[in-house]
């Protein structure tokens, strides 16, 4: 369905459910509805189960391109997706993978330290981390407390006309800022 959000005194959410048996036709209809509302200046959000998300995003982006709301040329940007760990999962070697990013805020120096996990050694329960300066160090998994944050690196294709909202601080931009 297509959800409509309006600001002002009459805050309400309008939900439309379109029943179309064929999946491709359903995605095409959703994409057309999305593009029409987007062109009218509405804030639009499409939501789908995980296995359908990619196909729906692709259909919406294609429709936005065909209406001129998105540029044809895409650029790939690097992303970090938080991996949420509680006190139990933080202590498990299976929670960590090579290539993930570990980050810690150093309050004394008022600086964030970022490391890439190069190796997970289950037998010794240690991680081999490489800092931004290229230096490697070993850290015991039991020494990782709640001051450490874990991220899964990824990529995102963006085009002219995309609206991005930051979920974390980046340079002079804060979480919640749109670009």
Coordinates of N, CA and C in Angstrom, one line a residue:
X1 N 0.8 -1.2 0.0 CA 0.0 0.0 0.0 C 0.8 1.2 0.0
X2 N 0.2 2.3 -0.2 CA 0.9 3.6 -0.2 C 0.4 4.4 1.1
X3 N 1.3 4.9 1.9 CA 1.0 5.6 3.1 C 1.2 7.1 2.8
X4 N 0.3 7.9 3.2 CA 0.4 9.3 3.1 C 0.5 10.0 4.4
X5 N 1.5 10.8 4.6 CA 1.7 11.6 5.9 C 1.5 13.0 5.6
X6 N 0.7 13.7 6.4 CA 0.5 15.2 6.3 C 0.8 15.8 7.6
X7 N 1.5 17.0 7.5 CA 1.8 17.8 8.7 C 0.6 18.7 9.0
X8 N 0.8 19.5 10.0 CA -0.3 20.5 10.4 C -1.2 20.0 11.5
X9 N -2.3 20.6 11.6 CA -3.3 20.3 12.7 C -4.0 19.0 12.5
X10 N -4.2 18.6 11.2 CA -5.0 17.4 11.0 C -4.0 16.3 10.6
X11 N -3.2 15.8 11.7 CA -2.3 14.8 11.5 C -3.0 13.4 11.3
X12 N -2.8 12.8 10.2 CA -3.4 11.5 10.0 C -2.6 10.7 9.0
X13 N -2.8 9.5 9.0 CA -2.1 8.6 8.1 C -3.1 8.0 7.2
X14 N -3.0 8.1 5.9 CA -3.9 7.5 4.9 C -3.2 6.3 4.3
X15 N -3.8 5.2 4.4 CA -3.3 3.9 3.9 C -4.1 3.4 2.8
X16 N -3.5 3.1 1.7 CA -4.2 2.5 0.6 C -3.8 1.1 0.4
X17 N -4.7 0.2 0.2 CA -4.3 -1.2 -0.1 C -4.8 -1.5 -1.5
X18 N -3.9 -1.9 -2.3 CA -4.3 -2.3 -3.7 C -4.1 -3.8 -3.8
X19 N -5.2 -4.5 -4.2 CA -5.1 -5.9 -4.4 C -5.0 -6.3 -5.8
X20 N -3.8 -6.7 -6.2 CA -3.5 -7.1 -7.6 C -2.8 -8.5 -7.5
X21 N -3.4 -9.5 -8.1 CA -2.9 -10.8 -8.0 C -1.4 -11.0 -8.5
X22 N -1.1 -10.4 -9.7 CA 0.2 -10.6 -10.3 C 1.2 -9.7 -9.6
X23 N 2.3 -10.3 -9.1 CA 3.3 -9.5 -8.3 C 3.9 -8.3 -9.2
X24 N 4.2 -8.6 -10.4 CA 4.8 -7.5 -11.2 C 3.8 -6.3 -11.4
X25 N 2.5 -6.7 -11.7 CA 1.5 -5.6 -11.8 C 1.3 -4.9 -10.5
X26 N 1.4 -5.6 -9.4 CA 1.2 -5.0 -8.1 C 2.4 -4.0 -7.8
X27 N 3.6 -4.4 -8.1 CA 4.8 -3.5 -8.0 C 4.7 -2.3 -8.9
X28 N 4.2 -2.5 -10.1 CA 4.1 -1.4 -11.1 C 3.1 -0.4 -10.6
X29 N 1.9 -0.9 -10.1 CA 0.9 0.0 -9.6 C 1.4 0.8 -8.3
X30 N 2.1 0.1 -7.4 CA 2.6 0.7 -6.3 C 3.6 1.8 -6.7
X31 N 4.5 1.5 -7.6 CA 5.5 2.5 -8.1 C 4.8 3.7 -8.7
X32 N 3.8 3.5 -9.5 CA 3.0 4.6 -10.2 C 2.4 5.5 -9.1
X33 N 1.7 4.8 -8.1 CA 1.1 5.6 -7.0 C 2.1 6.4 -6.3
X34 N 3.2 5.8 -6.0 CA 4.3 6.4 -5.3 C 4.8 7.7 -6.0
X35 N 5.1 7.5 -7.3 CA 5.6 8.6 -8.2 C 4.6 9.7 -8.3
X36 N 3.3 9.4 -8.4 CA 2.3 10.5 -8.4 C 2.3 11.3 -7.1
X37 N 2.3 10.6 -6.0 CA 2.2 11.3 -4.7 C 3.5 12.1 -4.5
X38 N 4.7 11.5 -4.9 CA 5.9 12.2 -4.8 C 6.0 13.5 -5.6
X39 N 5.4 13.4 -6.8 CA 5.3 14.6 -7.7 C 4.4 15.7 -7.1
X40 N 3.4 15.3 -6.3 CA 2.6 16.3 -5.6 C 3.2 16.8 -4.4
X41 N 4.4 16.4 -4.0 CA 5.1 17.0 -2.9 C 4.8 16.2 -1.6
X42 N 4.1 15.1 -1.7 CA 3.7 14.4 -0.5 C 5.0 13.6 0.0
X43 N 5.0 13.4 1.3 CA 6.0 12.5 1.9 C 5.4 11.1 1.8
X44 N 6.1 10.2 1.0 CA 5.6 8.9 0.7 C 6.5 7.8 1.3
X45 N 5.9 6.8 1.8 CA 6.7 5.6 2.3 C 6.1 4.3 1.8
X46 N 6.8 3.5 1.2 CA 6.3 2.2 0.8 C 7.0 1.1 1.7
X47 N 6.2 0.2 2.2 CA 6.8 -0.8 3.1 C 6.4 -2.2 2.6
X48 N 7.4 -3.1 2.7 CA 7.1 -4.4 2.2 C 8.0 -5.4 3.0
X49 N 7.6 -6.7 3.0 CA 8.4 -7.7 3.7 C 9.8 -7.8 3.1
X50 N 10.7 -8.2 3.8 CA 12.1 -8.2 3.4 C 12.4 -8.8 2.1
X51 N 11.8 -10.0 1.7 CA 12.0 -10.6 0.5 C 11.5 -9.8 -0.7
X52 N 10.6 -8.9 -0.5 CA 10.0 -8.2 -1.6 C 10.6 -6.8 -1.7
X53 N 11.3 -6.3 -0.7 CA 11.8 -5.0 -0.6 C 12.6 -4.6 -1.8
X54 N 13.6 -5.4 -2.2 CA 14.5 -5.1 -3.4 C 13.7 -4.9 -4.6
X55 N 12.7 -5.7 -4.9 CA 11.9 -5.6 -6.2 C 11.1 -4.3 -6.1
X56 N 10.5 -4.0 -5.0 CA 9.7 -2.8 -4.9 C 10.5 -1.6 -5.0
X57 N 11.7 -1.5 -4.4 CA 12.6 -0.4 -4.5 C 13.0 -0.2 -5.9
X58 N 13.3 -1.3 -6.6 CA 13.7 -1.2 -8.0 C 12.6 -0.7 -8.9
X59 N 11.4 -1.1 -8.6 CA 10.2 -0.6 -9.4 C 10.0 0.8 -9.2
X60 N 10.0 1.3 -7.9 CA 9.8 2.7 -7.6 C 10.9 3.5 -8.2
X61 N 12.1 3.1 -8.1 CA 13.2 3.9 -8.6 C 13.1 4.0 -10.2
X62 N 12.7 2.9 -10.8 CA 12.6 3.0 -12.3 C 11.4 3.9 -12.7
X63 N 10.3 3.9 -11.9 CA 9.2 4.8 -12.2 C 9.6 6.3 -12.0
X64 N 10.4 6.5 -10.9 CA 10.9 7.9 -10.6 C 11.8 8.4 -11.7
X65 N 12.6 7.5 -12.2 CA 13.5 7.8 -13.4 C 12.7 8.2 -14.6
X66 N 11.7 7.4 -14.9 CA 10.9 7.6 -16.1 C 10.1 8.9 -16.0
X67 N 9.8 9.4 -14.8 CA 9.1 10.6 -14.6 C 10.0 11.8 -14.5
X68 N 11.3 11.5 -14.4 CA 12.3 12.6 -14.3 C 12.6 13.0 -12.9
X69 N 12.0 12.4 -11.9 CA 12.3 12.7 -10.5 C 13.6 12.3 -10.0
X70 N 14.2 11.3 -10.7 CA 15.5 10.8 -10.4 C 16.4 10.8 -11.6
X71 N 17.7 11.1 -11.4 CA 18.6 11.2 -12.5 C 18.9 9.8 -13.0
X72 N 19.4 9.6 -14.2 CA 19.8 8.3 -14.8 C 21.1 7.8 -14.3
X73 N 22.1 8.7 -14.0 CA 23.4 8.3 -13.5 C 23.4 8.0 -12.0
X74 N 23.8 6.8 -11.6 CA 23.9 6.5 -10.2 C 25.4 6.5 -9.7
X75 N 25.5 6.9 -8.5 CA 26.8 6.9 -7.8 C 26.7 5.9 -6.6
X76 N 27.7 5.1 -6.3 CA 27.6 4.2 -5.2 C 28.4 4.8 -4.0
X77 N 27.7 4.9 -2.9 CA 28.3 5.4 -1.7 C 28.5 4.3 -0.6
X78 N 29.4 4.5 0.2 CA 29.7 3.5 1.3 C 28.7 3.8 2.5
X79 N 28.2 2.7 3.1 CA 27.3 2.8 4.2 C 27.8 1.9 5.3
X80 N 27.3 2.3 6.5 CA 27.5 1.4 7.7 C 26.2 1.2 8.4
X81 N 25.8 -0.1 8.5 CA 24.6 -0.5 9.1 C 24.9 -1.0 10.5
X82 N 24.2 -0.5 11.5 CA 24.5 -0.9 12.9 C 24.1 -2.4 13.1
X83 N 25.0 -3.1 13.8 CA 24.7 -4.5 14.2 C 24.4 -4.4 15.7
X84 N 23.2 -4.7 16.1 CA 22.9 -4.5 17.5 C 23.2 -5.7 18.3
X85 N 24.0 -5.5 19.4 CA 24.5 -6.5 20.3 C 24.1 -6.2 21.7
X86 N 23.6 -7.2 22.4 CA 23.3 -7.1 23.8 C 24.4 -7.6 24.6
X87 N 24.3 -7.7 25.9 CA 25.4 -8.1 26.7 C 25.8 -9.6 26.5
X88 N 24.8 -10.4 26.0 CA 25.1 -11.8 25.8 C 25.8 -12.0 24.4
X89 N 25.2 -11.4 23.4 CA 25.7 -11.6 22.0 C 27.0 -10.9 21.8
X90 N 27.3 -9.9 22.6 CA 28.6 -9.2 22.5 C 29.8 -10.1 22.8
X91 N 29.5 -11.1 23.6 CA 30.6 -12.0 24.1 C 30.7 -13.3 23.2
X92 N 29.9 -13.4 22.1 CA 30.0 -14.5 21.2 C 30.8 -14.3 20.0
X93 N 31.7 -15.2 19.7 CA 32.6 -15.0 18.5 C 31.8 -15.0 17.3
X94 N 30.6 -15.7 17.2 CA 29.8 -15.7 16.0 C 29.2 -14.4 15.7
X95 N 29.2 -13.4 16.6 CA 28.6 -12.1 16.4 C 29.5 -11.3 15.5
X96 N 30.8 -11.7 15.3 CA 31.7 -10.9 14.6 C 32.2 -11.6 13.3
X97 N 32.3 -10.8 12.2 CA 32.7 -11.3 10.9 C 33.9 -10.4 10.4
X98 N 34.7 -11.0 9.6 CA 35.8 -10.2 9.0 C 35.2 -9.2 8.1
X99 N 35.7 -8.0 8.1 CA 35.2 -6.9 7.3 C 34.3 -6.0 8.0
X100 N 33.7 -6.4 9.2 CA 32.9 -5.5 9.9 C 33.7 -4.4 10.6
X101 N 33.0 -3.4 11.0 CA 33.7 -2.2 11.6 C 33.3 -2.1 13.1
X102 N 34.4 -2.0 13.9 CA 34.2 -1.7 15.3 C 34.6 -0.3 15.6
X103 N 33.7 0.4 16.4 CA 34.0 1.8 16.6 C 33.8 2.1 18.1
X104 N 34.6 2.9 18.7 CA 34.6 3.3 20.1 C 34.9 4.8 20.3
X105 N 34.1 5.4 21.1 CA 34.3 6.8 21.4 C 35.3 6.9 22.6
X106 N 36.4 7.6 22.4 CA 37.4 7.9 23.4 C 37.0 9.2 24.1
X107 N 36.4 9.2 25.3 CA 36.0 10.4 26.0 C 37.1 11.3 26.4
X108 N 38.3 10.7 26.7 CA 39.4 11.5 27.1 C 39.9 12.4 26.0
X109 N 40.1 11.8 24.8 CA 40.6 12.5 23.6 C 39.5 13.1 22.8
X110 N 38.2 12.9 23.2 CA 37.0 13.3 22.5 C 37.1 13.0 21.0
X111 N 37.4 11.7 20.7 CA 37.6 11.3 19.4 C 37.0 9.9 19.2
X112 N 36.5 9.6 18.0 CA 36.0 8.3 17.7 C 37.1 7.5 17.1
X113 N 37.3 6.3 17.6 CA 38.3 5.4 17.0 C 37.5 4.3 16.2
X114 N 38.0 4.1 15.0 CA 37.3 3.1 14.1 C 38.3 2.1 13.6
X115 N 37.9 0.8 13.7 CA 38.7 -0.3 13.4 C 38.0 -1.3 12.4
X116 N 38.7 -1.9 11.5 CA 38.1 -3.0 10.7 C 38.6 -4.3 11.3
X117 N 37.6 -5.3 11.3 CA 37.9 -6.6 11.8 C 38.6 -7.4 10.7
X118 N 39.9 -7.8 10.9 CA 40.6 -8.5 9.9 C 40.5 -10.0 10.1
X119 N 40.4 -10.4 11.4 CA 40.4 -11.9 11.7 C 39.6 -12.1 13.0
X120 N 38.8 -13.2 13.0 CA 38.1 -13.6 14.2 C 38.7 -15.0 14.5
X121 N 39.3 -15.1 15.7 CA 39.9 -16.3 16.1 C 39.1 -16.9 17.2
X122 N 38.3 -17.9 16.9 CA 37.4 -18.5 17.8 C 38.1 -19.2 19.0
X123 N 39.2 -19.9 18.6 CA 39.9 -20.7 19.7 C 40.4 -19.8 20.8
X124 N 41.0 -18.7 20.5 CA 41.6 -17.8 21.5 C 40.6 -16.7 21.9
X125 N 39.4 -16.6 21.1 CA 38.4 -15.6 21.4 C 38.9 -14.2 21.3
X126 N 39.7 -14.0 20.2 CA 40.3 -12.7 20.0 C 39.9 -12.2 18.6
X127 N 40.0 -10.9 18.4 CA 39.7 -10.2 17.1 C 41.0 -9.5 16.7
X128 N 41.4 -9.6 15.5 CA 42.5 -8.8 14.9 C 41.9 -7.6 14.3
X129 N 42.2 -6.4 14.8 CA 41.7 -5.2 14.3 C 42.7 -4.3 13.6
X130 N 42.3 -3.6 12.5 CA 43.2 -2.7 11.9 C 42.6 -1.3 11.9
X131 N 43.4 -0.4 12.5 CA 42.9 1.0 12.6 C 43.0 1.8 11.3
X132 N 42.5 3.0 11.3 CA 42.6 3.8 10.1 C 44.0 4.2 9.8
X133 N 45.0 4.0 10.7 CA 46.4 4.3 10.5 C 47.1 3.1 9.9
X134 N 46.4 2.0 9.8 CA 47.0 0.7 9.2 C 47.6 -0.2 10.3
X135 N 47.7 0.2 11.5 CA 48.2 -0.6 12.6 C 47.3 -1.7 13.0
X136 N 47.8 -2.9 13.2 CA 47.0 -4.0 13.7 C 47.1 -4.2 15.2
X137 N 46.1 -4.7 15.8 CA 46.1 -5.0 17.2 C 45.1 -6.1 17.5
X138 N 45.4 -6.9 18.6 CA 44.6 -7.9 19.0 C 43.7 -7.4 20.2
X139 N 42.5 -7.8 20.3 CA 41.6 -7.5 21.4 C 40.8 -8.8 21.8
X140 N 40.7 -9.0 23.0 CA 39.9 -10.1 23.5 C 38.5 -9.8 23.4
X141 N 37.6 -10.7 23.0 CA 36.2 -10.4 22.9 C 35.6 -10.0 24.2
X142 N 36.1 -10.6 25.3 CA 35.6 -10.3 26.6 C 35.8 -8.9 27.0
X143 N 36.8 -8.2 26.4 CA 37.1 -6.8 26.7 C 36.2 -5.8 26.0
X144 N 35.4 -6.3 25.1 CA 34.5 -5.4 24.3 C 33.3 -5.1 25.2
X145 N 33.1 -3.9 25.6 CA 32.0 -3.5 26.5 C 31.0 -2.7 25.7
X146 N 30.1 -2.1 26.3 CA 29.0 -1.3 25.6 C 29.5 0.0 25.0
X147 N 30.7 0.4 25.2 CA 31.3 1.6 24.6 C 31.6 1.3 23.1
X148 N 31.7 0.0 22.7 CA 32.0 -0.4 21.4 C 30.7 -0.5 20.6
X149 N 30.8 -0.1 19.3 CA 29.7 -0.2 18.4 C 30.1 -1.1 17.2
X150 N 29.3 -1.9 16.7 CA 29.6 -2.8 15.6 C 28.8 -2.4 14.4
X151 N 29.4 -2.4 13.2 CA 28.7 -2.0 12.0 C 29.0 -3.0 10.9
X152 N 28.0 -3.2 10.0 CA 28.2 -4.0 8.8 C 28.4 -3.0 7.6
X153 N 29.6 -3.0 6.9 CA 29.7 -2.1 5.8 C 28.9 -2.6 4.6
X154 N 28.5 -1.6 3.8 CA 27.8 -1.9 2.6 C 27.9 -0.8 1.6
X155 N 27.1 -0.9 0.6 CA 27.0 0.2 -0.4 C 25.6 0.5 -0.8
X156 N 25.4 1.7 -1.3 CA 24.0 2.2 -1.7 C 24.2 3.0 -3.0
X157 N 23.4 2.6 -4.0 CA 23.4 3.4 -5.2 C 22.4 4.6 -5.1
X158 N 22.9 5.8 -5.3 CA 22.1 7.0 -5.3 C 22.2 7.7 -6.6
X159 N 21.1 8.5 -6.8 CA 21.1 9.3 -8.1 C 20.6 10.7 -7.7
X160 N 20.8 11.6 -8.6 CA 20.4 13.0 -8.5 C 18.9 13.0 -8.3
X161 N 18.4 13.6 -7.2 CA 17.0 13.6 -6.9 C 16.7 12.8 -5.6
X162 N 17.6 11.9 -5.2 CA 17.4 11.1 -4.0 C 17.5 12.0 -2.8
X163 N 16.7 11.7 -1.8 CA 16.7 12.4 -0.5 C 17.3 11.4 0.5
X164 N 18.4 11.7 1.1 CA 19.0 10.8 2.1 C 18.9 11.5 3.4
X165 N 18.6 10.6 4.4 CA 18.6 11.1 5.8 C 19.6 10.3 6.6
X166 N 20.5 11.0 7.3 CA 21.6 10.4 8.0 C 21.1 9.8 9.3
X167 N 21.6 8.6 9.6 CA 21.2 8.0 10.9 C 22.3 8.1 11.9
X168 N 23.4 8.7 11.5 CA 24.5 8.9 12.5 C 25.2 10.1 12.1
X169 N 26.1 10.6 13.0 CA 26.9 11.8 12.7 C 28.0 11.5 11.6
X170 N 28.2 12.4 10.7 CA 29.2 12.3 9.7 C 29.7 13.7 9.4
X171 N 31.0 13.9 9.9 CA 31.5 15.3 9.7 C 30.8 16.3 10.5
X172 N 30.3 17.4 9.8 CA 29.5 18.4 10.4 C 28.0 18.1 10.4
X173 N 27.6 17.0 9.8 CA 26.2 16.6 9.7 C 25.9 15.8 10.9
X174 N 24.6 15.9 11.4 CA 24.2 15.1 12.5 C 23.1 14.1 12.1
X175 N 22.8 13.1 13.0 CA 21.8 12.2 12.7 C 20.5 12.9 12.5
X176 N 19.7 12.5 11.5 CA 18.4 13.2 11.2 C 18.5 14.2 10.1
X177 N 19.7 14.7 9.8 CA 19.9 15.7 8.8 C 19.6 15.0 7.4
X178 N 19.0 15.8 6.5 CA 18.8 15.3 5.2 C 19.7 16.0 4.2
X179 N 20.1 15.3 3.1 CA 20.9 15.8 2.1 C 20.4 15.4 0.7

